[in-house]
Coordinates of C-alpha atoms in Angstrom, one line a residue:
Chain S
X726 CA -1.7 0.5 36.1
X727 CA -3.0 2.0 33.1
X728 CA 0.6 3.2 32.1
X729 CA 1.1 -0.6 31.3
X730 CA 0.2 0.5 27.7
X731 CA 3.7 2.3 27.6
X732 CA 6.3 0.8 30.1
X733 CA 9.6 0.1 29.2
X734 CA 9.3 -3.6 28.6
X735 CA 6.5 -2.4 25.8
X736 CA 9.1 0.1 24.5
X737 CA 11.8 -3.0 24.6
X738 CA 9.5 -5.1 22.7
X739 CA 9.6 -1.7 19.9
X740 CA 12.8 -1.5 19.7
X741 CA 13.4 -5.5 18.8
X742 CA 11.1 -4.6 15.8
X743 CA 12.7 -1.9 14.4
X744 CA 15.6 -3.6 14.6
X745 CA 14.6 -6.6 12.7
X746 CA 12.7 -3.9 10.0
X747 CA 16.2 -2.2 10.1
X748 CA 18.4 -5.5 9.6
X749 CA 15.9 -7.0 6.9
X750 CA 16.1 -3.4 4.7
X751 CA 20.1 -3.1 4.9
X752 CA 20.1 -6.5 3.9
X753 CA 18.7 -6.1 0.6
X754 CA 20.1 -2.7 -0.1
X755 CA 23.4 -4.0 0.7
X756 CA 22.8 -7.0 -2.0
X757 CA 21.5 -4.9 -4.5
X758 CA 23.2 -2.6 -4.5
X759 CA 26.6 -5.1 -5.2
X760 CA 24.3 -6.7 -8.0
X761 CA 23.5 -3.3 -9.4
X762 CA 27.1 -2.4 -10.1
X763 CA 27.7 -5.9 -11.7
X764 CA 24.9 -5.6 -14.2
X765 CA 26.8 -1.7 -14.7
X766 CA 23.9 0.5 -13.3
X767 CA 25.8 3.6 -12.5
X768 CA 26.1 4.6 -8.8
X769 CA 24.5 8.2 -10.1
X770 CA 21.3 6.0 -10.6
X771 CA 21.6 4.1 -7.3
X772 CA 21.9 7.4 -5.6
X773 CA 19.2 9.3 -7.3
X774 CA 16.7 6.1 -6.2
X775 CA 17.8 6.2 -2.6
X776 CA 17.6 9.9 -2.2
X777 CA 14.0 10.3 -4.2
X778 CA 12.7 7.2 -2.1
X779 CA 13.5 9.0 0.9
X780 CA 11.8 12.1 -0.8
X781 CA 9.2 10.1 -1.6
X782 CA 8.5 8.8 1.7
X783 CA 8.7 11.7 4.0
X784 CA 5.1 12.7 3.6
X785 CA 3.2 9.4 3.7
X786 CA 5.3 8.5 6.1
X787 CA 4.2 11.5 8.5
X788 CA 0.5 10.7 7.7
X789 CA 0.8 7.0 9.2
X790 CA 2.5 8.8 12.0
X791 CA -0.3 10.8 12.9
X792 CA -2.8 7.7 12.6
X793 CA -0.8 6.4 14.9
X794 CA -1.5 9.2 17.4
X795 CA -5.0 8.6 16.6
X796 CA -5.4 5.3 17.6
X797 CA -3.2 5.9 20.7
X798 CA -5.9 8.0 22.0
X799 CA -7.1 4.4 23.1
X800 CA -4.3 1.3 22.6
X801 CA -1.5 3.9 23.6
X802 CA 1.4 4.6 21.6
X803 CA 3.4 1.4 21.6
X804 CA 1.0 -0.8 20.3
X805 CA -0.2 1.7 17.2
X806 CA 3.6 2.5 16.7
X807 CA 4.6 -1.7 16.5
X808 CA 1.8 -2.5 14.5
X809 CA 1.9 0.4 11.5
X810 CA 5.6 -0.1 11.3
X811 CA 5.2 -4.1 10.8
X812 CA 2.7 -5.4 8.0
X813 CA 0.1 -2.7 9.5
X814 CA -2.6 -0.4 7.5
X815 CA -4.7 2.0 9.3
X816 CA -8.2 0.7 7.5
X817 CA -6.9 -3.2 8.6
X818 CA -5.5 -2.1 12.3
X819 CA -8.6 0.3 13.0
X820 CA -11.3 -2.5 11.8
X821 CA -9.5 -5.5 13.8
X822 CA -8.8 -3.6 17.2
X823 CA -12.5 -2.4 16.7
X824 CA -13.9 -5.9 16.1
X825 CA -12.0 -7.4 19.3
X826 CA -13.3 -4.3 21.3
X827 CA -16.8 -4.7 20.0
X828 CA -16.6 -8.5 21.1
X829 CA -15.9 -7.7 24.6
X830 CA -18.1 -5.0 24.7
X831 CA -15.4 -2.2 24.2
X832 CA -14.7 0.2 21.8
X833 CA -12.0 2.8 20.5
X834 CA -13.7 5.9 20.9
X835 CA -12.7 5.5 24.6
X836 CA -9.4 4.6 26.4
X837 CA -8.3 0.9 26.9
X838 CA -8.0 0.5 30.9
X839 CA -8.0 -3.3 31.1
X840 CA -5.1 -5.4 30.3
X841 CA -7.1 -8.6 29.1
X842 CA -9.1 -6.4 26.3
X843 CA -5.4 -4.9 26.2
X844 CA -4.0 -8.3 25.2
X845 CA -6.9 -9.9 23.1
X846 CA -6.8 -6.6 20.4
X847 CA -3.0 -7.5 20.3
X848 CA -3.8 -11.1 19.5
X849 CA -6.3 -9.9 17.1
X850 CA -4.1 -7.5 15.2
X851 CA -1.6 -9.7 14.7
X852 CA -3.4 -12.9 13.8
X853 CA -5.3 -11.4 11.0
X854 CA -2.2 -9.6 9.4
X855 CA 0.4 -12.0 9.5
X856 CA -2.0 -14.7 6.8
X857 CA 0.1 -13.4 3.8
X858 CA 3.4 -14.5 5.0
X859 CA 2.4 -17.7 5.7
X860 CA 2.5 -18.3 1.8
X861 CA 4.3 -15.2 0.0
X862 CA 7.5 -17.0 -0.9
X863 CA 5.6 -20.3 -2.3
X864 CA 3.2 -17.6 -4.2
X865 CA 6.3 -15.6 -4.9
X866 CA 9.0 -17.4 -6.7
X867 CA 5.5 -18.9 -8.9
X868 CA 4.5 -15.9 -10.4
X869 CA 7.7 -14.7 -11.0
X870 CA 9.2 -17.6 -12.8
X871 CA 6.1 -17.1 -14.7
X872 CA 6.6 -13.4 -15.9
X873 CA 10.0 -14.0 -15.8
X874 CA 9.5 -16.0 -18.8
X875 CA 7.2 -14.1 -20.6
X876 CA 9.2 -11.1 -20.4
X877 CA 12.5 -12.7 -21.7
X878 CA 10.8 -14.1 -24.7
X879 CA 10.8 -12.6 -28.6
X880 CA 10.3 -8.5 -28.7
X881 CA 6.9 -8.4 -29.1
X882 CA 6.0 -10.8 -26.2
X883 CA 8.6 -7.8 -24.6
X884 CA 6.4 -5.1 -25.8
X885 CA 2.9 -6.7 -25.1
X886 CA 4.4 -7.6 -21.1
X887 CA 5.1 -3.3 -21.1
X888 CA 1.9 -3.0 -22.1
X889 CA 0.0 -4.5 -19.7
X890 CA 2.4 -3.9 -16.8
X891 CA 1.6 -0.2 -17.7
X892 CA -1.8 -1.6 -17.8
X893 CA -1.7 -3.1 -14.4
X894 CA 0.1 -0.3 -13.0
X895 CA -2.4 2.3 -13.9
X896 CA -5.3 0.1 -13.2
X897 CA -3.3 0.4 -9.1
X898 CA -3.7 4.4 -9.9
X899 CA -7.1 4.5 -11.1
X900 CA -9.0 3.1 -8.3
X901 CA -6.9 6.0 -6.3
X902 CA -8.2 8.3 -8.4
X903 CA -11.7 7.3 -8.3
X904 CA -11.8 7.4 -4.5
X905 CA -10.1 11.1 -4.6
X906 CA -13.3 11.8 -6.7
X907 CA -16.3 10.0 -5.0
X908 CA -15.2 7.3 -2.5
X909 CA -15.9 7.3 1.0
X910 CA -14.5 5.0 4.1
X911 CA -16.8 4.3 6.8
X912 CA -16.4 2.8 10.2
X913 CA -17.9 0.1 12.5
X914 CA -19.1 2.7 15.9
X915 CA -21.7 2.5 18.7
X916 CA -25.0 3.5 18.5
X917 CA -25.4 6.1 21.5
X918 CA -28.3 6.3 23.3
X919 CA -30.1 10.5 24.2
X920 CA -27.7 10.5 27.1
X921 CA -24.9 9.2 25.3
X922 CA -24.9 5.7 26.7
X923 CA -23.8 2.7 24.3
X924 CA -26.9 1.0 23.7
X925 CA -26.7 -3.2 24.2
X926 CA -29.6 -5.9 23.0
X927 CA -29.2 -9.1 24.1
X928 CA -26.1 -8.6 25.9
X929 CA -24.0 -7.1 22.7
X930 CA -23.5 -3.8 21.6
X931 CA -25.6 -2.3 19.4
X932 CA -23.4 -0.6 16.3
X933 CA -23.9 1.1 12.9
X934 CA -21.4 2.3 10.1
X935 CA -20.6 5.2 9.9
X936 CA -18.7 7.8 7.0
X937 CA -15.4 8.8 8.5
X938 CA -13.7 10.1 5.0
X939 CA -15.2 11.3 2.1
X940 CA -13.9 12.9 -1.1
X941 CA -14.8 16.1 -2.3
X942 CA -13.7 19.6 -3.5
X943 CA -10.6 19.8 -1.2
X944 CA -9.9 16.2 -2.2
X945 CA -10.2 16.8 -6.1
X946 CA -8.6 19.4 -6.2
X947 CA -5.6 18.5 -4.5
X948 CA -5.8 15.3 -7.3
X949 CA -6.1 18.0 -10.2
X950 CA -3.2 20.3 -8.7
X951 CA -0.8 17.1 -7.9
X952 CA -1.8 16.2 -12.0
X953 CA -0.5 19.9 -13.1
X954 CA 2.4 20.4 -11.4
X955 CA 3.6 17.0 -12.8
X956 CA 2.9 17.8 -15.8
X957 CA 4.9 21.2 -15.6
X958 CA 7.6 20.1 -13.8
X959 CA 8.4 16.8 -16.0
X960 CA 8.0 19.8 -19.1
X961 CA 10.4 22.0 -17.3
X962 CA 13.0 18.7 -16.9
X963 CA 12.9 17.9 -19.9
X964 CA 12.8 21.3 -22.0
X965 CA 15.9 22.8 -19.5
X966 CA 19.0 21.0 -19.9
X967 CA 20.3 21.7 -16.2
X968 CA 17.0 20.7 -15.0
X969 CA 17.1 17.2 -15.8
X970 CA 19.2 15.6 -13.4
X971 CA 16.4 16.9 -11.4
X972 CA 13.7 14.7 -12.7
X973 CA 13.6 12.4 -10.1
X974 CA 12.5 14.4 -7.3
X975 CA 9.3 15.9 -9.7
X976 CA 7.1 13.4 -8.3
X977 CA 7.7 13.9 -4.5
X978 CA 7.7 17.9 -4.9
X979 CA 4.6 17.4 -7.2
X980 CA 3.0 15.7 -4.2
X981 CA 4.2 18.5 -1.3
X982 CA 2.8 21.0 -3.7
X983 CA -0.4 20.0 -3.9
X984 CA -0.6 19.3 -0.4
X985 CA 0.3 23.0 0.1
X986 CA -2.4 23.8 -2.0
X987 CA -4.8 22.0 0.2
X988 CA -4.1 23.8 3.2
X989 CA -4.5 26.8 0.8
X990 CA -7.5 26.0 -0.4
X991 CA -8.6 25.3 3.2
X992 CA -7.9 28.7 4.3
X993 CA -9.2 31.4 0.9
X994 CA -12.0 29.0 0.1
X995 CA -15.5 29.5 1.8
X996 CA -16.3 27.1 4.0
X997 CA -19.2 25.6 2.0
X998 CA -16.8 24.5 -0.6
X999 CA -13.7 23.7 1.2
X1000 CA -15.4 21.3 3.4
X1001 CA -17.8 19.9 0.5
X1002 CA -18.2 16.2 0.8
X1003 CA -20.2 13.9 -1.4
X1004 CA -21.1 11.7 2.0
X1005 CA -21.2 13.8 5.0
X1006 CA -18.9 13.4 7.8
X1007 CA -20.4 11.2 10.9
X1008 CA -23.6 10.2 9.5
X1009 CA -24.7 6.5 9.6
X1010 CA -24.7 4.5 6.2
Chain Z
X23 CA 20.3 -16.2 -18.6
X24 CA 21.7 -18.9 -15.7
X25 CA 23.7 -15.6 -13.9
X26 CA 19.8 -14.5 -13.7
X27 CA 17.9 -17.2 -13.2
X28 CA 20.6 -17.4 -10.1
X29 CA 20.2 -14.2 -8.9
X30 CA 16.3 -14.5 -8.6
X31 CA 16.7 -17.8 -7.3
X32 CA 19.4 -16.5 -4.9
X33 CA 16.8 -13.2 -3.9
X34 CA 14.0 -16.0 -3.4
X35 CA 16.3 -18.2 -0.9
X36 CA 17.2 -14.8 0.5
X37 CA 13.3 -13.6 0.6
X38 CA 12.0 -16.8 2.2
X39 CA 14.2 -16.6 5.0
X40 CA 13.6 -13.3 6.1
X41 CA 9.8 -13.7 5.0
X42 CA 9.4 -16.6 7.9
X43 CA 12.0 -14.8 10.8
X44 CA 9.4 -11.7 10.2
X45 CA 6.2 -14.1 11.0
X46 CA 8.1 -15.6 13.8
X47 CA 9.2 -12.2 15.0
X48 CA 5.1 -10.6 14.3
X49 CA 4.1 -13.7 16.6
X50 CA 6.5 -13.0 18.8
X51 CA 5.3 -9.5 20.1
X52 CA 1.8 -11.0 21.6
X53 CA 3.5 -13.7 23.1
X54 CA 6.1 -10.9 24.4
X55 CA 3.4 -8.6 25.3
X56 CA 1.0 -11.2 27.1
X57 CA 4.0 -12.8 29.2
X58 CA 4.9 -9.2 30.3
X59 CA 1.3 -7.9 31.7
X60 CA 1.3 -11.8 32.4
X61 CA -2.3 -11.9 30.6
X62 CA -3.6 -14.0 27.9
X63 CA -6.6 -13.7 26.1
X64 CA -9.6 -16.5 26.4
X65 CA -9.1 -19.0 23.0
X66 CA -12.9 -18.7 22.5
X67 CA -12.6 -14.4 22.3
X68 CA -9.7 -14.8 19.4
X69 CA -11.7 -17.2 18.0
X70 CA -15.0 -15.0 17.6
X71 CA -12.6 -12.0 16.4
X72 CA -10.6 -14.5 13.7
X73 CA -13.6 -15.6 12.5
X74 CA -15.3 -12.3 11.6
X75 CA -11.7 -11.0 10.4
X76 CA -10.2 -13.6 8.6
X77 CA -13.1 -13.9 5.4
X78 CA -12.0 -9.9 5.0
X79 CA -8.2 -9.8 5.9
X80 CA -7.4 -13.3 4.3
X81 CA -9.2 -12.7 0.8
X82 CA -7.8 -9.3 0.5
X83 CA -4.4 -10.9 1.4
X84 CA -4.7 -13.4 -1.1
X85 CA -5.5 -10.6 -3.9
X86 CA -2.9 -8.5 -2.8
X87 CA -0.2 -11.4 -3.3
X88 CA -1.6 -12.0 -6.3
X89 CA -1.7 -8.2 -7.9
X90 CA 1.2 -6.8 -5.9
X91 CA 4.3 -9.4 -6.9
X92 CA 4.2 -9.2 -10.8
X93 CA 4.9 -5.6 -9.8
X94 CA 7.3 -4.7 -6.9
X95 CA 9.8 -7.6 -8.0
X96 CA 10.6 -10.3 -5.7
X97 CA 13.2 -8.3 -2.9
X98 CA 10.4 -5.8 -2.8
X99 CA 7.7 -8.0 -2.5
X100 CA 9.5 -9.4 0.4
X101 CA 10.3 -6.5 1.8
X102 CA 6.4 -4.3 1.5
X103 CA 4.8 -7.7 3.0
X104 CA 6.4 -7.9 6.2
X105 CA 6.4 -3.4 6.4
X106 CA 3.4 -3.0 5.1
X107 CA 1.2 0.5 4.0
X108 CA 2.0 -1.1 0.5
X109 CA -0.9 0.4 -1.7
X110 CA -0.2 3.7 -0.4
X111 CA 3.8 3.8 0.2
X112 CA 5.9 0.8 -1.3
X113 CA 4.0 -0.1 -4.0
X114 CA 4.5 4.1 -5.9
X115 CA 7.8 4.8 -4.4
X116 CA 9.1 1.6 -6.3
X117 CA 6.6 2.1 -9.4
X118 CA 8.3 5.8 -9.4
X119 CA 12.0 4.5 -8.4
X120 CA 11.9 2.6 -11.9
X121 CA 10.6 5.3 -13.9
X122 CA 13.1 7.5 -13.0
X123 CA 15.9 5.0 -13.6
X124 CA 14.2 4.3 -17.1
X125 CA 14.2 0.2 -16.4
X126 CA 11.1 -2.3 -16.9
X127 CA 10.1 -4.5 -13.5
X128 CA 10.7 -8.3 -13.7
X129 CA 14.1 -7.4 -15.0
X130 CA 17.3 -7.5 -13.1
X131 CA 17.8 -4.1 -13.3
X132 CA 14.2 -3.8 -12.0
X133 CA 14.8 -6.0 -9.3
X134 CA 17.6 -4.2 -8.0
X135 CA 16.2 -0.7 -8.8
X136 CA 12.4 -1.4 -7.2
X137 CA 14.2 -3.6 -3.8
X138 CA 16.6 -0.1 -2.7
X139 CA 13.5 1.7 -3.5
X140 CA 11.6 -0.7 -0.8
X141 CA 14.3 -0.9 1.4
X142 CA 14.7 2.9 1.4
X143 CA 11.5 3.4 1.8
X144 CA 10.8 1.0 4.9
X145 CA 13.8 2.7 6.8
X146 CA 12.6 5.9 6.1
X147 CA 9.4 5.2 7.2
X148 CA 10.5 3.3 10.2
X149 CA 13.0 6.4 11.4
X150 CA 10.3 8.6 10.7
X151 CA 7.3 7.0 13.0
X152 CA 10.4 6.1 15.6
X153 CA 11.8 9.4 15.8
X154 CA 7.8 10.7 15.8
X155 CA 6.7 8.7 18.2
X156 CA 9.9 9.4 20.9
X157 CA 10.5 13.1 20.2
X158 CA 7.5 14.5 18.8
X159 CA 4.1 13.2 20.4
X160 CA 3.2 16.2 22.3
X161 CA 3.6 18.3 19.1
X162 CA 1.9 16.2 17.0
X163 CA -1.1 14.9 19.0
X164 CA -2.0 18.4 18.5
X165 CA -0.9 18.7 15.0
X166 CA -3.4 16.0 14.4
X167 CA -6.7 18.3 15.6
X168 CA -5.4 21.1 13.9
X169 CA -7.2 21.8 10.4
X170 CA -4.6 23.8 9.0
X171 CA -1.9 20.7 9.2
X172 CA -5.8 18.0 8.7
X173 CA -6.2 19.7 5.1
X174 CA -2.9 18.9 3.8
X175 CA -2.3 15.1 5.6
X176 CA -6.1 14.0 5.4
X177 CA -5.2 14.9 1.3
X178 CA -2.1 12.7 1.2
X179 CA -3.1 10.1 -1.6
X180 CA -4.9 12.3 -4.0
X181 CA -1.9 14.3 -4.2
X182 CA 0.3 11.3 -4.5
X183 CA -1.9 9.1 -7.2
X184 CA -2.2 12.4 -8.8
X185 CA 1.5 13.2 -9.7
X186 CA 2.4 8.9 -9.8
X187 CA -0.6 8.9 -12.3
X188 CA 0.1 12.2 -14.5
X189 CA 3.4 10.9 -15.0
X190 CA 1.9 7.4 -16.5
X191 CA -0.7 9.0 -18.3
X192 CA 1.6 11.8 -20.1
X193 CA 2.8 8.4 -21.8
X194 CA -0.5 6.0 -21.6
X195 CA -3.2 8.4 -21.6
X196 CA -5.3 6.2 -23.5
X197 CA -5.2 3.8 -20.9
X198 CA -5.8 5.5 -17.9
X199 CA -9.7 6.1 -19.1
X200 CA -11.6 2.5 -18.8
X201 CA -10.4 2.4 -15.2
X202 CA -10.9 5.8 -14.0
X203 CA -14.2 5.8 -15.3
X204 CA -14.9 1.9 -13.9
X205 CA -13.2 2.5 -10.5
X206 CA -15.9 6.0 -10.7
X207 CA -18.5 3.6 -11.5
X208 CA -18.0 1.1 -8.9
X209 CA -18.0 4.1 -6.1
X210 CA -21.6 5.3 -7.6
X211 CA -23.2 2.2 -6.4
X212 CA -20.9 1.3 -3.5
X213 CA -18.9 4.5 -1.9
X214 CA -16.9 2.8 0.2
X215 CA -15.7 -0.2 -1.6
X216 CA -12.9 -1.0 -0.4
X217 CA -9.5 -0.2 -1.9
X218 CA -8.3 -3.8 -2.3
X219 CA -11.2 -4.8 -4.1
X220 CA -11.5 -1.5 -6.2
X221 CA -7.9 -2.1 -7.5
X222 CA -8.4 -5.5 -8.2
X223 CA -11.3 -4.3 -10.5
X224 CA -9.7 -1.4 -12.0
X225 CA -7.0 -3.6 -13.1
X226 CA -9.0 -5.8 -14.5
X227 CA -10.9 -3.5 -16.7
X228 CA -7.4 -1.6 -17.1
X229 CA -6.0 -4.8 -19.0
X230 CA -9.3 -5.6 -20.9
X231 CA -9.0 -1.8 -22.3
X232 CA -5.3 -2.3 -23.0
X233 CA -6.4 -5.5 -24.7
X234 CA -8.7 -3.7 -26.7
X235 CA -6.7 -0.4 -27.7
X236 CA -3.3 -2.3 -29.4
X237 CA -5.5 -5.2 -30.7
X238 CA -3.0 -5.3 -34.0
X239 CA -0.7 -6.9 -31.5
X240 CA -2.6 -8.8 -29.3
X241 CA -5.5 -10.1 -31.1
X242 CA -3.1 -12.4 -33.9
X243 CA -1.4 -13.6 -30.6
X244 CA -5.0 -14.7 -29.0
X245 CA -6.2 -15.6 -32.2
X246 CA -3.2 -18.2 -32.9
X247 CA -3.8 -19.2 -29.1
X248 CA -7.2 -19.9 -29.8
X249 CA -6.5 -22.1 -33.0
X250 CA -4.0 -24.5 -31.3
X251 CA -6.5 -24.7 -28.0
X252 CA -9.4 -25.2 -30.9
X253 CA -7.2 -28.6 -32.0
X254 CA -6.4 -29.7 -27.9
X255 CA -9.9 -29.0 -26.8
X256 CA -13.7 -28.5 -27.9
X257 CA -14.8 -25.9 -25.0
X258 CA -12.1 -23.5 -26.3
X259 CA -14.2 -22.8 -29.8
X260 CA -16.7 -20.3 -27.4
X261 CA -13.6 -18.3 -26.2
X262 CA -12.2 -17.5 -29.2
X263 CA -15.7 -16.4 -30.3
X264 CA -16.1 -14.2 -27.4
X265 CA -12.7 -12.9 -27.5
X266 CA -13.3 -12.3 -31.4
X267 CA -16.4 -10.8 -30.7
X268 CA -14.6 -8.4 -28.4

């Protein structure tokens, strides 16, 4: 029975999702898009987003795919693959099935056998994600109408809103930046006993955090490399004339780039540099 | 200006709609899921876990309503809240979708620029993890252990916050300082702060700074702010001071 995890009514229940996902998105394309041409954006432009935002997506999108390999190792694949496609974020999904786990005495170092711990990490993952919808569009059209207003105002209420937007908007890069150069994530895990038994006190599991990611010379200089090719590739755009319809797809080969150099790196560096961390992998915090 | 407002309005009816048919739908797959391995969960377990989950999912939600809608527009907002992975997918491809196409969020042209960005993004994303899942799990389960293929995914946001954020700073350098060096700050005394909160105060600080560094046009602004709150109301004579003092 513990193919439950994956039998066709699961892989039903997948489908519906993507379907709605699917729906919701050519829905809005289809109205923007429309709206775009009656304002007079040119369809070049339309294009150039769609085809950079696929660019764009490829490679984070293969890196939620392969969380969702890791936490199928215990929920199997259905649930990992629903829940990162809808709403989901590893650090949220991983810390909620791991809290449900931990409150039946489970965990999700090991495989999910039995369909009530099944069924209550389901609950669990859903419940605490879904809280922001129940009040986006009230939220929503508030703080819109609000900027809305400031930005239509006078030229210099115009200028100071770019200002701060480009404010805000690197404020959203920084802290990226600052965990690519000394932030760490841990986890919630079991404290093991010599023989490698979970260890309980007064009937609940004993558990520590633990560092599961840290940044450090791989990390930084993947950051500084991703930096420099931008840099050179907006120069080249802009400097050669048949370059610059090109510009749009500098940021997403900027990004492969620098990934390419991390596997690089990984290889021609010596160990004790490539795998430098500032928090070392596995140890309790 | 009415041909806007209505088209904002219209995105908001549009928005709201969808926004609750998702939460019907996200409640929906439990309730699917527990009817078809006909078990359901004890009341008292779900409320143990909601109670230890919902002071950190519901807070961060909260701030990420509040940071995330001024900019992704309001079709994008809609869209990243029911798909999710906004920090790290939604939330740059639209950031870099409007770059390219030269227009400023909160506009129409925004609007429609940042919401195909979204929706492009979402389906690509969707096919991606779909086509992943069905056709390529053998491969990639052992994609995942190996380091060679580790190196390059486990380095995914430094080296897309690195090129999002070089093409910001080539225009803004000045600003990107403060909150490099505060988010740095923050991760000395706690390592692994969490990103929702680090953004949150990185922004912060990221305004303050912008504040600070064109002061010739925001401090008359404040200043003139500050007069007419002096005539309404006493308190607001110690936060012209402050900001003054600034």
């Amino acid at each position: 029975m513990e193919h439950f995890k994956e039998s066709g009514a699961m892989y039903a229940i997948a489908f519906g999702v993507i379907a709605f996902i699917a729906a919701q998105s050519f829905f809005f394309i289809i109205k923007s898009w429309k709206h775009g041409k009656e304002l007079g954006i040119k369809k070049e432009t339309l294009m150039n987003t769609v085809t950079s935002s696929i660019l764009f997506s490829v490679a984070p999108a293969i890196s939620i795919l392969v969380t969702v390999f890791v936490l199928a190792k215990a929920l199997g694949v259905i649930l990992p693959w629903i829940r990162l496609t809808v709403i989901g974020n590893l650090a949220y999904e991983t810390v909620a099935a791991e809290t449900a786990l931990n409150n039946l005495g489970g965990s999700l170092s090991t495989e999910i056998t039995d369909m009530k711990q099944f069924s209550t990490v389901v609950w669990a993952m859903t419940i605490g994600s879904v809280f922001p919808l129940t009040f986006l569009p009230i939220v929503c059209k508030k703080l819109q109408k609000k900027i809305g207003g400031a930005v239509s105002k006078d030229e210099k209420t115009a200028k100071m809103g770019d200002i701060l937007a480009a404010a805000a908007f690197i404020g959203i890069i920084s802290a990226f930046i600052a965990r690519a150069i000394n932030g760490c994530t841990v986890t919630t895990e079991a404290v093991l006993d010599a023989n490698g038994n979970e260890i309980i006190e007064a009937g609940k599991r004993l558990t520590q955090k633990v560092v599961t990611e840290s940044s450090g010379a791989l990390s930084i200089l993947t950051l500084i490399f991703a930096i420099v090719f931008m840099l050179i590739f907006m120069k080249l755009c802009k400097s050669i004339k048949s370059l610059e319809k090109f510009e749009s797809f500098a940021m997403p080969l900027a990004m492969f780039a620098a990934m390419g150099c991390a596997v690089i790196f990984s290889k021609v560096l010596p160990d004790s540099i490539a795998n430098f961390t500032w928090y070392e992998i596995g140890k309790a915090v | 200006m009415d041909n806007k407002r209505n088209y904002f309005d219209r995105v908001h009816v549009w928005g709201t709609v969808w926004n609750y048919a998702a939460l019907f739908m996200m409640m929906m797959v439990p309730v699917m899921m527990s009817i078809v391995l006909n078990t359901w969960p004890s009341l008292s377990i779900i409320g143990k876990v909601v109670a230890t989950l919902a002071p950190l999912y519901w807070v961060t939600g909260i701030i990420e309503v509040v940071t995330y809608v001024p900019m992704l527009g309001a079709g994008g907002t809609y869209l990243s809240f029911v798909t999710g992975n906004i920090s790290n997918l939604k939330l740059p491809c639209g950031l870099n979708a409007m770059e390219n196409a030269k227009v400023r969020p909160n506009t129409e042209e925004g609007e429609v620029i940042s919401t195909i960005s979204i929706a492009v993004s979402s389906l690509t994303t969707t096919l991606v993890i779909a086509v992943g899942v069905l056709v390529f799990a053998p491969i990639f389960s052992s994609a995942s252990d190996n380091p060679t293929f580790k190196a390059a995914f486990s380095n995914v946001l430094p080296a897309l916050f690195g090129a999002l954020g070089a093409s910001y700073f080539a225009k803004h350098w000045k600003l990107g300082i403060a909150p490099i060096i505060g988010g740095v700050l923050v991760l000395l005394v706690s390592p692994s702060t969490g990103v929702g909160v680090l953004m949150f105060v990185t922004i912060v600080i990221s305004l303050i700074a912008a504040v600070i560094i064109y002061r010739d046009l925001f401090f008359p602004v404040i200043k003139g702010f500050g007069k007419k709150s002096k005539k309404a109301t006493a308190p607001a004579e110690t936060e012209e001071s402050a900001q003054e003092e600034e």
